[in-house]
CSV table of C-alpha atoms in Angstrom, one decimal:
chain,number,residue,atom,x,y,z
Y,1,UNK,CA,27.4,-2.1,2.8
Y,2,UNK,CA,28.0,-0.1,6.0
Y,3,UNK,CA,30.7,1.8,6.6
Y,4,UNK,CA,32.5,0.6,9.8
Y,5,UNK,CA,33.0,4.0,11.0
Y,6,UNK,CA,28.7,4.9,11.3
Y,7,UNK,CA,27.5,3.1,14.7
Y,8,UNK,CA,24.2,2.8,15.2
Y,9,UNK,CA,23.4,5.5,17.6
Y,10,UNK,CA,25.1,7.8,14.8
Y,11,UNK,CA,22.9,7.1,12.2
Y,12,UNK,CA,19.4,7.0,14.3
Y,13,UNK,CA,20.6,10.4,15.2
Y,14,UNK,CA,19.8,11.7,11.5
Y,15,UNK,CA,16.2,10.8,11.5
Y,16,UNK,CA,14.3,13.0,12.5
Y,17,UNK,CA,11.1,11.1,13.2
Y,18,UNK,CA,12.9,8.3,14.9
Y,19,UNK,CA,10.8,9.1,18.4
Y,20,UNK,CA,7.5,10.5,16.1
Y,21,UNK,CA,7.3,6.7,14.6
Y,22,UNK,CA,5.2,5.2,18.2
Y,23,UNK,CA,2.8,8.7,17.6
Y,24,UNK,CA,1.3,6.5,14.8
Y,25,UNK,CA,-0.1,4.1,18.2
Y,26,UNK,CA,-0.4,7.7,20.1
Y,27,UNK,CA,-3.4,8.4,17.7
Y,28,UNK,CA,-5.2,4.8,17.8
Y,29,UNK,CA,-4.7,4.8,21.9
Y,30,UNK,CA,-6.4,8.3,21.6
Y,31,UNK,CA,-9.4,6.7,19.2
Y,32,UNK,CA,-9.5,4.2,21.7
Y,33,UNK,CA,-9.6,6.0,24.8
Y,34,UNK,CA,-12.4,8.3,22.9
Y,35,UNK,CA,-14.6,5.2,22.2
Y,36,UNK,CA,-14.3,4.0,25.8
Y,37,UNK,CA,-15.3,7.3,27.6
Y,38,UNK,CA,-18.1,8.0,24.9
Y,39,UNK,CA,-19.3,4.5,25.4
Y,40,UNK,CA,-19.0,5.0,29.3
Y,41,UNK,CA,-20.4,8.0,29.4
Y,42,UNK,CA,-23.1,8.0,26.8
Y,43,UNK,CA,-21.3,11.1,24.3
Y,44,UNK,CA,-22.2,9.9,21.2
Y,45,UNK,CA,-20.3,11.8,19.1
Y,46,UNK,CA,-16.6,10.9,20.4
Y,47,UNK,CA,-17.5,7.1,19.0
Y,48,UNK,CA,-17.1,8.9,15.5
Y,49,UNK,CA,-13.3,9.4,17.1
Y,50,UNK,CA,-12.0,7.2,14.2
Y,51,UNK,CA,-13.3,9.3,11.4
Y,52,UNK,CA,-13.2,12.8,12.9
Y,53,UNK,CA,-9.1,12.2,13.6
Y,54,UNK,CA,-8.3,10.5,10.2
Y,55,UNK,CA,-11.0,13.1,7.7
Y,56,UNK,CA,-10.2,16.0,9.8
Y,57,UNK,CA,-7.8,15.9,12.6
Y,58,UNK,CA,-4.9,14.2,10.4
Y,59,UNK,CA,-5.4,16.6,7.6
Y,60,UNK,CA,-5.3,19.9,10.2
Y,61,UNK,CA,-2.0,18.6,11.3
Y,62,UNK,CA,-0.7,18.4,8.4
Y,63,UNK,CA,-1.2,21.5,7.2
Y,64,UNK,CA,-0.7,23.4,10.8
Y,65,UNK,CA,3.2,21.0,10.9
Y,66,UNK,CA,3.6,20.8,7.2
Y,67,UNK,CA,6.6,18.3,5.2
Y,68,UNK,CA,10.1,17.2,5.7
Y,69,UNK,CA,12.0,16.5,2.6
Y,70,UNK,CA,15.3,15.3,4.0
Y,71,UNK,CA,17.1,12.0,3.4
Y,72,UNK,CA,19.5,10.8,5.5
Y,73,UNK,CA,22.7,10.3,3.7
Y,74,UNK,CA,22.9,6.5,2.0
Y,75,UNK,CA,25.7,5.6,4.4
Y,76,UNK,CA,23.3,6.4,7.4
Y,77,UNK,CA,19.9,4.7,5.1
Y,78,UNK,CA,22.2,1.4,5.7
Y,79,UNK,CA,22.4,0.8,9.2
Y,80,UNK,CA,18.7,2.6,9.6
Y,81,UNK,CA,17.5,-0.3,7.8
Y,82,UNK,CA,18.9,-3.3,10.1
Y,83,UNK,CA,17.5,-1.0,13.3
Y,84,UNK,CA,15.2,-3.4,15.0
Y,85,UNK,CA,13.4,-0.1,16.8
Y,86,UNK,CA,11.5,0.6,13.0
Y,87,UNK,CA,10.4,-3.3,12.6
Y,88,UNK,CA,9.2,-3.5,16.5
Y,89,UNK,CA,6.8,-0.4,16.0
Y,90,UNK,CA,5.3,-2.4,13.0
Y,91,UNK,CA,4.5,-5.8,14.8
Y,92,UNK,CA,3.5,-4.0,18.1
Y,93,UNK,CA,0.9,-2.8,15.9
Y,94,UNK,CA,-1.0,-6.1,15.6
Y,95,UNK,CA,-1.5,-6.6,19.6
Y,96,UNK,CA,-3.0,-3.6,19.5
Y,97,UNK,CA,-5.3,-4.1,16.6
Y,98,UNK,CA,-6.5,-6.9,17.7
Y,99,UNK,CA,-7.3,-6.3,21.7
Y,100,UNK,CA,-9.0,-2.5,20.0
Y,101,UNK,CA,-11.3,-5.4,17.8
Y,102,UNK,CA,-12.3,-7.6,20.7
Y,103,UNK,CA,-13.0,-4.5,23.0
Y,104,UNK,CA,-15.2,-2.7,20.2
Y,105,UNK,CA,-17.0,-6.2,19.6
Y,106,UNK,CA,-17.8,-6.8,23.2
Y,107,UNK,CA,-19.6,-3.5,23.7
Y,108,UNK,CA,-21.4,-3.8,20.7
Y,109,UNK,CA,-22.4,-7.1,21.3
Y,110,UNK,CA,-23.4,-6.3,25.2
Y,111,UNK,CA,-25.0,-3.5,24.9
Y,112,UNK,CA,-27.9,-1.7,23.5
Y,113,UNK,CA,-26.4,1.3,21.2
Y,114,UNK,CA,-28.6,3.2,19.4
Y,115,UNK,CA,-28.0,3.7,15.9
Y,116,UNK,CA,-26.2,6.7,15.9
Y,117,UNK,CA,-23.7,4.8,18.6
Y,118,UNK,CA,-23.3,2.0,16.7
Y,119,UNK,CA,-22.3,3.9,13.7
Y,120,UNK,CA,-20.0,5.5,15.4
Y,121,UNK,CA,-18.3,2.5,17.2
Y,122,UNK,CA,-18.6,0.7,13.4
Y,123,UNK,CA,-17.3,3.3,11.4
Y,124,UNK,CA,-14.1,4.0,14.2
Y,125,UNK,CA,-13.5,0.5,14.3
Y,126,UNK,CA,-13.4,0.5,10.2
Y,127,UNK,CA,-10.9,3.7,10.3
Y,128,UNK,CA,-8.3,1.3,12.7
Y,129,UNK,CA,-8.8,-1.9,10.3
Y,130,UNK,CA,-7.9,0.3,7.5
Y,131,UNK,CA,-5.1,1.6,9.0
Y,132,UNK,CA,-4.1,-2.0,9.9
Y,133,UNK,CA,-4.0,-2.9,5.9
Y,134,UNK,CA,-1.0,-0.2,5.8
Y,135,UNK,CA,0.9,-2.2,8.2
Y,136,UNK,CA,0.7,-5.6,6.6
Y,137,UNK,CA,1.5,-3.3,3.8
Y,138,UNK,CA,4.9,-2.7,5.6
Y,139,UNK,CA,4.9,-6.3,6.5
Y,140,UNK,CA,4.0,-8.4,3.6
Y,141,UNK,CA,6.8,-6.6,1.5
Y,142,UNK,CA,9.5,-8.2,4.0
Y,143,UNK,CA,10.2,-11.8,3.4
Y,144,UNK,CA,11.0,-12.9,6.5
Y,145,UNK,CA,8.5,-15.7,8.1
Y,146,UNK,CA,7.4,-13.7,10.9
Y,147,UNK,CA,6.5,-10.7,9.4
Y,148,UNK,CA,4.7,-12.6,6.4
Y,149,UNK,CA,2.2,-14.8,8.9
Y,150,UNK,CA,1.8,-10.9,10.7
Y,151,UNK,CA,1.0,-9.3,7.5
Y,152,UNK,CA,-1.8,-12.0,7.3
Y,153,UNK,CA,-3.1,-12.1,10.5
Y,154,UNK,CA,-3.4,-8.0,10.6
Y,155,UNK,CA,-5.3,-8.5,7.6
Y,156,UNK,CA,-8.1,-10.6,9.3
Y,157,UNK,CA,-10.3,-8.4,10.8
Y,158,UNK,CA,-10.5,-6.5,7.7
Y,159,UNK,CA,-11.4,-9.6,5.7
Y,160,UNK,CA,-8.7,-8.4,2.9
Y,161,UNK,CA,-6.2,-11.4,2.8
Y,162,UNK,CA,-5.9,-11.5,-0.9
Y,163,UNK,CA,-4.4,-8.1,-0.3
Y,164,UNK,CA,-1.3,-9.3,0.6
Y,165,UNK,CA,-0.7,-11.8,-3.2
Y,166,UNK,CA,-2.6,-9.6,-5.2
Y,167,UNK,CA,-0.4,-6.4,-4.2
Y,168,UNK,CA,3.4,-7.6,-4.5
Y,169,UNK,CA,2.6,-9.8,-7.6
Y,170,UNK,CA,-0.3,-8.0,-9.4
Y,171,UNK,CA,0.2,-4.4,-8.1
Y,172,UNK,CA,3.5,-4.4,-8.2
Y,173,UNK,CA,4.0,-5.7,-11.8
Y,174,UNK,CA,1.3,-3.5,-13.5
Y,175,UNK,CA,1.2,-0.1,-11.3
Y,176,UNK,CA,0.6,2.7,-13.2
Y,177,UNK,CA,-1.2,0.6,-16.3
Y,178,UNK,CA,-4.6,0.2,-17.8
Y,179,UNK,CA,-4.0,-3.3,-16.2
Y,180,UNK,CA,-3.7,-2.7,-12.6
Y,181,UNK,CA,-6.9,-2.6,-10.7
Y,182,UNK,CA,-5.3,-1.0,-8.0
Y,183,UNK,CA,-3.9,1.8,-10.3
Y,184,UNK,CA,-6.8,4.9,-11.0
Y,185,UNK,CA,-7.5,6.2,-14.1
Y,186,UNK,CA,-8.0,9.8,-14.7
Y,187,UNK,CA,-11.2,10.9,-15.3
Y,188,UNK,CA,-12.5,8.2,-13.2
Y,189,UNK,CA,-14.4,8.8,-10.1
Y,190,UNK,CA,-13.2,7.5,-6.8
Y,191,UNK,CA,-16.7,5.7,-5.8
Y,192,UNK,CA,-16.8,4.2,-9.9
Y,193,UNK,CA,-13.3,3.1,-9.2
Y,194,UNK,CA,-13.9,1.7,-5.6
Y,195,UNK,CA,-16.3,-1.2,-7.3
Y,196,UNK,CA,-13.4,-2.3,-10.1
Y,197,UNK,CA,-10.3,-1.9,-7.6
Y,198,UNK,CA,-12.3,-4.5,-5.3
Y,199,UNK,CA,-13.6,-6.8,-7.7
Y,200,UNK,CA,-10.4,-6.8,-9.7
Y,201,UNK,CA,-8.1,-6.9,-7.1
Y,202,UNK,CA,-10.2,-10.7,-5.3
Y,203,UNK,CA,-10.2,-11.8,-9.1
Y,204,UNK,CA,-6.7,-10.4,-9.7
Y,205,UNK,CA,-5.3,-12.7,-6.1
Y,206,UNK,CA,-6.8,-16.1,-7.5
Y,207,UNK,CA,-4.9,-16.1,-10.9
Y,208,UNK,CA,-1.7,-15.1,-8.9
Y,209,UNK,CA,-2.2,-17.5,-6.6
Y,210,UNK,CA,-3.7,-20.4,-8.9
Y,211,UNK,CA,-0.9,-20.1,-11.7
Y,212,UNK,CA,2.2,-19.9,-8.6
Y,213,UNK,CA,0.1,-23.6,-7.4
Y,214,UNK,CA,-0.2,-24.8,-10.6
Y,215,UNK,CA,3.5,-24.4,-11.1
Y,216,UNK,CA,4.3,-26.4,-7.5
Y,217,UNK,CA,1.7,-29.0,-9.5
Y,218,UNK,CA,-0.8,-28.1,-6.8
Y,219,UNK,CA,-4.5,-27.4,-7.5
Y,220,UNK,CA,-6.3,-24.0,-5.9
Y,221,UNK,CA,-8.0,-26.1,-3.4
Y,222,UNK,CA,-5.1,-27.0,-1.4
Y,223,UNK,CA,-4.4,-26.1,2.4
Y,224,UNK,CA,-0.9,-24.2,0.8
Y,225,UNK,CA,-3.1,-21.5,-1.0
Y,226,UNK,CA,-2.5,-18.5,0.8
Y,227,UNK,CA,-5.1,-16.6,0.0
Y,228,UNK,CA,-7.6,-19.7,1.3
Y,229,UNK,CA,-5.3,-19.7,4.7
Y,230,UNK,CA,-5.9,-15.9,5.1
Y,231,UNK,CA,-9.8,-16.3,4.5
Y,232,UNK,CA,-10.3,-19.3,6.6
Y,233,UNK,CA,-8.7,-17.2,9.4
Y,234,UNK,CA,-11.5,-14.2,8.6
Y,235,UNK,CA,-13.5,-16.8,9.0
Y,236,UNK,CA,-12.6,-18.3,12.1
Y,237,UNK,CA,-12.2,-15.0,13.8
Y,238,UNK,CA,-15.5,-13.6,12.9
Y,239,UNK,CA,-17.2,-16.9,14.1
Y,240,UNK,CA,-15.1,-16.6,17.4
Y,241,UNK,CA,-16.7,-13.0,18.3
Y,242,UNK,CA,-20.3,-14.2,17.0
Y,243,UNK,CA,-19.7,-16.8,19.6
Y,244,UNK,CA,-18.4,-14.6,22.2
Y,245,UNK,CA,-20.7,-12.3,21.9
Y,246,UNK,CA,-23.7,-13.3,20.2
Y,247,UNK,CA,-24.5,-13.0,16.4
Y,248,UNK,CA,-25.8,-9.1,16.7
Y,249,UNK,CA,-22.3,-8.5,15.8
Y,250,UNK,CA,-22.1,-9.8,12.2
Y,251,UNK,CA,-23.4,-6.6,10.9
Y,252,UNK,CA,-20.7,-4.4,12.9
Y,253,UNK,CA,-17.7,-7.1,11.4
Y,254,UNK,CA,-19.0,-7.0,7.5
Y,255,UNK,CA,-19.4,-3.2,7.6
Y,256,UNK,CA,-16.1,-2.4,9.6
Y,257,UNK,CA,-14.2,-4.2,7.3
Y,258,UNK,CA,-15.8,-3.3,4.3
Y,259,UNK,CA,-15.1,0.7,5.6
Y,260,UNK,CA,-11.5,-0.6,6.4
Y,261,UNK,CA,-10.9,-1.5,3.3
Y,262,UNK,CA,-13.0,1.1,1.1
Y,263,UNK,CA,-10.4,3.7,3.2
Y,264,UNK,CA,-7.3,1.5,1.5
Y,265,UNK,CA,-9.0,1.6,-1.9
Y,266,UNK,CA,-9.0,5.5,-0.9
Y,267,UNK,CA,-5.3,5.8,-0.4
Y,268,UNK,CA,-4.8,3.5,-3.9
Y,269,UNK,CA,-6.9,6.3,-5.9
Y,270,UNK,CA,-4.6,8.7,-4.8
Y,271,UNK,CA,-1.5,6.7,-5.1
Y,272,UNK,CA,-1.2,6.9,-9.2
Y,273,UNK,CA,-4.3,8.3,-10.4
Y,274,UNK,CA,-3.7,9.1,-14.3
Y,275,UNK,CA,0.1,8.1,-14.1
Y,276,UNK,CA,0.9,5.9,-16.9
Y,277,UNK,CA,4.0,3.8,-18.2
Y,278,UNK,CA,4.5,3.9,-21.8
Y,279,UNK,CA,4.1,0.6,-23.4
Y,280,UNK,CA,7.5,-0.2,-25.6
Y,281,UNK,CA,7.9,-1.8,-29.1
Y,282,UNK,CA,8.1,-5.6,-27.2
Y,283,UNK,CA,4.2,-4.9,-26.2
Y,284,UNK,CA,6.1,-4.7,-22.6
Y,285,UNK,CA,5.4,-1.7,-20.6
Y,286,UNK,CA,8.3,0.6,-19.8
Y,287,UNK,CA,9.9,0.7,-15.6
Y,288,UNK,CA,8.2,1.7,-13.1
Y,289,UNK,CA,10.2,5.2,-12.1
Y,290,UNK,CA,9.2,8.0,-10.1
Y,291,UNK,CA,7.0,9.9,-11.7
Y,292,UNK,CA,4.6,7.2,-12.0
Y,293,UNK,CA,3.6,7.6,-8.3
Y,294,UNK,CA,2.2,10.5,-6.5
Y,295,UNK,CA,4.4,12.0,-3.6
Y,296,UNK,CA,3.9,13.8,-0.7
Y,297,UNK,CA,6.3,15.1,2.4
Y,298,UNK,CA,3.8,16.3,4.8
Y,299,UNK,CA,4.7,14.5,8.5
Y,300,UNK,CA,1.8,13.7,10.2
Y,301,UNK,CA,0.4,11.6,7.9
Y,302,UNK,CA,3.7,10.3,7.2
Y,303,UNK,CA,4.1,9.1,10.7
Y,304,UNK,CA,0.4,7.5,10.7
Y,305,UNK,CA,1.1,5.3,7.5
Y,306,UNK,CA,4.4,4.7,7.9
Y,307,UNK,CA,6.1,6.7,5.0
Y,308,UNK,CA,4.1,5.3,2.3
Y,309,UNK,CA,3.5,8.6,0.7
Y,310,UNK,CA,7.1,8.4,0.0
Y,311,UNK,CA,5.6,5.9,-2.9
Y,312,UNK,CA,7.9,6.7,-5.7
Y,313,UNK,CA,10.9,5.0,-3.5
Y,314,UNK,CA,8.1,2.3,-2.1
Y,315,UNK,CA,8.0,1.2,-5.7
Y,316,UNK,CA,12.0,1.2,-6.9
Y,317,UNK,CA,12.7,-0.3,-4.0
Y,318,UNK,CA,9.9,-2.7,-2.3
Y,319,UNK,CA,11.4,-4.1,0.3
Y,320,UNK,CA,13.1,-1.3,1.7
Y,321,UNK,CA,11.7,-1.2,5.6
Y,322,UNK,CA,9.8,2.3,6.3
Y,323,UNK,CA,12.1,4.2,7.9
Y,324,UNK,CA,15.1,4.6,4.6
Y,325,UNK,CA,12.3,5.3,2.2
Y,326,UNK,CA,13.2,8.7,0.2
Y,327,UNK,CA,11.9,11.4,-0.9
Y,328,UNK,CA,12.6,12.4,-4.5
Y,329,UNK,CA,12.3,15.8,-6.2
Y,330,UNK,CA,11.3,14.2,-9.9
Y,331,UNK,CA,8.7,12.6,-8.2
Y,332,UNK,CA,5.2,14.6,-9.0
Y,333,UNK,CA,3.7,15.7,-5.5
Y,334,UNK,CA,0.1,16.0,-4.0
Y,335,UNK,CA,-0.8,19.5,-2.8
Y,336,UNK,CA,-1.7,17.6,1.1
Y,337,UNK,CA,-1.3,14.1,2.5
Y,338,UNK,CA,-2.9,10.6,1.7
Y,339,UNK,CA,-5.2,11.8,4.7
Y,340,UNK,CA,-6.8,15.2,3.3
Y,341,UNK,CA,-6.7,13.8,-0.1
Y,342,UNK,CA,-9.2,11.2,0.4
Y,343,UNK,CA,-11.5,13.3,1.7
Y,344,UNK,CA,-11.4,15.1,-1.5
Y,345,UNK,CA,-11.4,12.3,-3.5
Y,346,UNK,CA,-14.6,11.1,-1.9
Y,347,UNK,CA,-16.2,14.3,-3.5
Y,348,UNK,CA,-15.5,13.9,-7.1
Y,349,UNK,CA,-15.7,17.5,-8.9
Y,350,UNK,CA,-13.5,18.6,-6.0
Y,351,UNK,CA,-10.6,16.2,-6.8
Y,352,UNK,CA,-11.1,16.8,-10.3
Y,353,UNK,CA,-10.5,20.4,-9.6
Y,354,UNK,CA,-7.8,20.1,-7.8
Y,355,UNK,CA,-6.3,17.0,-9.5
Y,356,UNK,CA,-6.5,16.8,-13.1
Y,357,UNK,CA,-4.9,20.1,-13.8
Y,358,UNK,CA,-1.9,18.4,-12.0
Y,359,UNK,CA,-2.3,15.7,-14.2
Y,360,UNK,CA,-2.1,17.5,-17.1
Y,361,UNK,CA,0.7,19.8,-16.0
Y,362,UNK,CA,2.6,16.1,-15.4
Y,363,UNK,CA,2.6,15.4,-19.0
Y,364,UNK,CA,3.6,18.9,-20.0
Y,365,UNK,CA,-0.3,19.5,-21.2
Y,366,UNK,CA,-0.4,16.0,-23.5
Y,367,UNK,CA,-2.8,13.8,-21.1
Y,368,UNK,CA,-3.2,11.5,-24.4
Y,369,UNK,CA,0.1,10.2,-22.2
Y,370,UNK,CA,-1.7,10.0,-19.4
Y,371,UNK,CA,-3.7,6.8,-17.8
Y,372,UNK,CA,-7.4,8.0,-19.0
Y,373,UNK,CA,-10.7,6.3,-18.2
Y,374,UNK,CA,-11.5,5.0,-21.7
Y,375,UNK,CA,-15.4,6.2,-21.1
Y,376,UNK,CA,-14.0,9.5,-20.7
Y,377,UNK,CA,-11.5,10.2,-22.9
Y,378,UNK,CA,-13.3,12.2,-25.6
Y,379,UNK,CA,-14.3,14.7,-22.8
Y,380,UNK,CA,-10.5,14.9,-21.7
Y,381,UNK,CA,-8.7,15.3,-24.7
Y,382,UNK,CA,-11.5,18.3,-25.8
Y,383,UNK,CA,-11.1,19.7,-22.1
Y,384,UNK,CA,-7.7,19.5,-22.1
Y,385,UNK,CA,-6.4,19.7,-25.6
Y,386,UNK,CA,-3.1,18.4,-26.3
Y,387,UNK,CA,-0.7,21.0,-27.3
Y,388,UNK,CA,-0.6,21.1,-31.5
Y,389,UNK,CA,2.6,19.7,-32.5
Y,390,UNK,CA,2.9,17.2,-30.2
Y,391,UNK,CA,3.9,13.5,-31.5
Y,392,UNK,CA,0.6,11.4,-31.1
Y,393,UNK,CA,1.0,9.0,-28.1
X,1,UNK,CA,22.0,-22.6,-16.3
X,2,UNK,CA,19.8,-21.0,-13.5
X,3,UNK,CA,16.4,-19.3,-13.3
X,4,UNK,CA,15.9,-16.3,-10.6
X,5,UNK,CA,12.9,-15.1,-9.8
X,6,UNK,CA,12.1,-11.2,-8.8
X,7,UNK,CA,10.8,-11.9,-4.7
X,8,UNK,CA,8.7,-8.7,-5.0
X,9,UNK,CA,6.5,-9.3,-8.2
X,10,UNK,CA,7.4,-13.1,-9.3
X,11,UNK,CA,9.0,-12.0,-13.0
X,12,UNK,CA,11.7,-14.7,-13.9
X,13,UNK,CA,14.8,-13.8,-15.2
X,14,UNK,CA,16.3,-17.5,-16.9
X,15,UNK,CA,19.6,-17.7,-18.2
X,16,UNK,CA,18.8,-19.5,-21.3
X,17,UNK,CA,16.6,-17.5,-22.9
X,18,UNK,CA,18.3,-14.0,-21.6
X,19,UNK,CA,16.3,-11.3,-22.6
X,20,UNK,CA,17.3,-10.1,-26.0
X,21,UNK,CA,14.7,-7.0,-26.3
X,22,UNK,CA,16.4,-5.5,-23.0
X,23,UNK,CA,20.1,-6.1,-24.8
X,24,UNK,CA,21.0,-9.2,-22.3
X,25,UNK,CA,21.6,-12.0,-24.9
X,26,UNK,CA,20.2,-15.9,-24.4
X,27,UNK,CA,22.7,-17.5,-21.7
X,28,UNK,CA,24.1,-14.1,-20.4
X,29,UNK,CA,24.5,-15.8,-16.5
X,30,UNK,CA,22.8,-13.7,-13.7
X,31,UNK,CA,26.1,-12.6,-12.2
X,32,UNK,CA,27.4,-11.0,-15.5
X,33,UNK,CA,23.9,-8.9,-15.4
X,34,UNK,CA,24.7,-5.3,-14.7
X,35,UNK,CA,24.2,-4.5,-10.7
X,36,UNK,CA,21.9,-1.5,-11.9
X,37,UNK,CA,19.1,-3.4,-14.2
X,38,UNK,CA,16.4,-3.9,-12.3
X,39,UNK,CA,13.1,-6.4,-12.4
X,40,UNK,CA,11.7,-5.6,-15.9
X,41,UNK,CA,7.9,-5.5,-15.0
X,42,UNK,CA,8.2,-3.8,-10.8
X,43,UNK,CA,11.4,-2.1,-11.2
X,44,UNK,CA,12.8,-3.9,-8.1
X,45,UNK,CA,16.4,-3.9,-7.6
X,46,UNK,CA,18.8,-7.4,-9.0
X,47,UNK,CA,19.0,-8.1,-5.3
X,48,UNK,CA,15.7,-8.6,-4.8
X,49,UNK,CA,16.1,-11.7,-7.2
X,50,UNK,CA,16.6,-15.1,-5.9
X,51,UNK,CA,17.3,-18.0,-7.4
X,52,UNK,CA,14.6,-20.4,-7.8
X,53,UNK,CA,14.3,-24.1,-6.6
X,54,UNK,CA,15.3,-26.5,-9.6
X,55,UNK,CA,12.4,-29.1,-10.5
């Protein structure tokens, strides 16, 4: 409950983002205006805008501007959470997503790039989609109508509607477990676990979704299954721009949205690689808390993904909106953002370097209480020894 | 007695059964659960329970 005292104006003055939240658009109007003049005036290399800003621009900035750890006090989170300004930035994301798609689509399908130029446009195009899957993140945690049909439409052009039942229900019930597709195993490489996070995660959606219609005494082919709604409108949309604009297009669609989502499977490495909850007597696994996510404070990348590296209070508190998510000292930390992390993730002795020690120093040196990649876990435990003493996990 | 279901990950809490392994015994009703348990398998907070449609 709010205090009657706090107005509205009083609390938005305590966050200190409040006018860096639109910066998150600032950066795709910037990708955008980059693909336009490259197209326009034949520079090939500003196409690449998507992935030169999120692999390397992103990451600069974060280190050059570094974190912000503060909470606003929970009298101010309150009224921060009923602003409408936070929710407006989040839906005023989907216009944009969607005129960025038709515009990429047209020039691609009008013109005759060369490869390099059509890798670029693809792979730009793939950065924004992946992006987009953080939004209907935001959205599809809120259970308002609205912001549930957004969270599905954003996730169109990305061809990832099971996203949006597979991560509240399935996600959200097993993070941080041997169970969880979506939850990486130490030891396990990012491009190893990109092929079980996808697979798992499609195969993961249709039980959800089958056992909640089963329940409602529906079968899985009915026009209420949500993850056939989302599909169909994949579907539809990609046939409406093969129409548009002729069927040279396919390609660019399928691998745009298979780089969108391969740059969300990115973020989910990092999210709660080798974090594991302890399984109790009951067979039942313990709470999610804190320490089973990775952290991190820095602001630019903060700003672009809408706080979701504050992930410890994303978990204890799902449908908190963006904006009143906290930062927690118990939670374990990542040395740089979501951003430069994946970039080290997609070179696997590199993250290994720099994560596993991490890993190890989060369970005090015992990783047998860590989440480890069964094929792996002989190397591990003679790598990284568990101290002598120590109960047996 | 009721059923309520977490919004977030879909675990049921129902009334009847309680759930004796967490100490809440069979019939505790949802209101006399404390305000600080939260969803046994997400870790949700109770008010991100509802309660579900009878059938």
């Amino acid at each position: 409950m709010s205090t009657p005292e706090m107005t509205l104006e009083e609390a938005r003055a305590y966050d200190k983002k409040r006018w860096l939240w639109p910066m998150g658009f600032g950066i795709i109007i910037l990708v955008g205006a980059a693909l336009l003049t490259g197209w326009w005036f034949n520079i090939t290399w500003l196409l690449f805008a998507g992935p030169i800003i999120v692999y390397g621009v992103v990451p600069a900035l974060d280190y050059l501007i570094g974190k912000d750890s503060t909470n606003p006090p929970e009298r101010v989170l309150d009224v921060l959470e009923d602003d409408p300004y936070y929710r407006y930035s989040t839906y005023l994301f989907v216009p944009v997503q969607f005129v960025f798609l038709i515009v990429a689509t047209g020039i691609v399908g009008t013109n005759d790039l060369t490869f390099l130029q059509w890798l670029g446009m693809t792979s730009s195009l793939g950065m924004l989609s992946g992006v987009a899957i953080n939004t209907a993140h935001e959205l599809g945690h809120k259970n308002t109508r609205l912001e549930s049909w957004l969270a599905k439409i954003v996730l169109a052009p990305v061809a990832y509607g099971h996203f949006y039942v597979e991560h509240n229900y399935g996600h959200h019930s097993n993070v941080a477990t041997p169970e969880d597709p979506a939850s990486a195993r130490m030891g396990e490489n990012f491009w190893r676990f990109l092929w079980r996070t996808m697979g798992g995660s499609a195969k993961s959606a249709v039980h959800v979704e089958k056992t909640r219609l089963k329940r409602k005494g529906r079968g899985f082919w009915h026009w209420r299954n949500e993850l056939l709604q989302s599909w169909a409108m994949t579907v539809a949309l990609f046939t409406g721009l093969v129409l548009a604009f002729g069927v040279e297009v396919l390609p660019f669609l399928i691998v745009q949205a298979f780089i969108g989502a391969s740059l969300l499977e990115a973020v989910n490495y990092c999210e709660h690689y080798g974090l594991l909850r302890k399984k109790r007597g009951n067979g039942r696994y313990e709470r999610c808390r804190p320490e089973h996510s990775w952290n991190n404070d820095h602001i630019v990348t903060n700003i672009f993904l809408f706080h979701l590296q504050r992930h410890s209070d994303h978990h204890a508190h799902p449908t908190r909106r963006y904006q009143s998510l906290r930062h927690f000292d118990e939670a374990p930390e990542l040395p740089t953002g979501y951003a430069g992390m994946i970039v080290l993730a997609y070179i696997p002795p590199l993250w290994r370097k720099v994560m596993d020690k991490r890993v190890v120093a989060h369970y005090d040196g015992d990783i047998r209480q860590a989440n480890l990649q069964p094929s792996k876990r002989k190397k591990l435990l003679t790598q990284y020894p568990p101290p002598s003493g120590a109960a047996t996990a | 007695m009721k059923k309520w279901q977490c919004i977030v990950c879909g675990f049921e809490y129902d009334e009847a059964q309680g759930m004796p392994d967490e100490g809440i015994e069979a019939g505790t009703k949802w209101e006399d659960i404390p305000d600080d348990w939260t969803c046994p398998d997400c870790g949700a907070p109770k008010d991100d329970f509802e309660m579900m449609e009878v059938e």
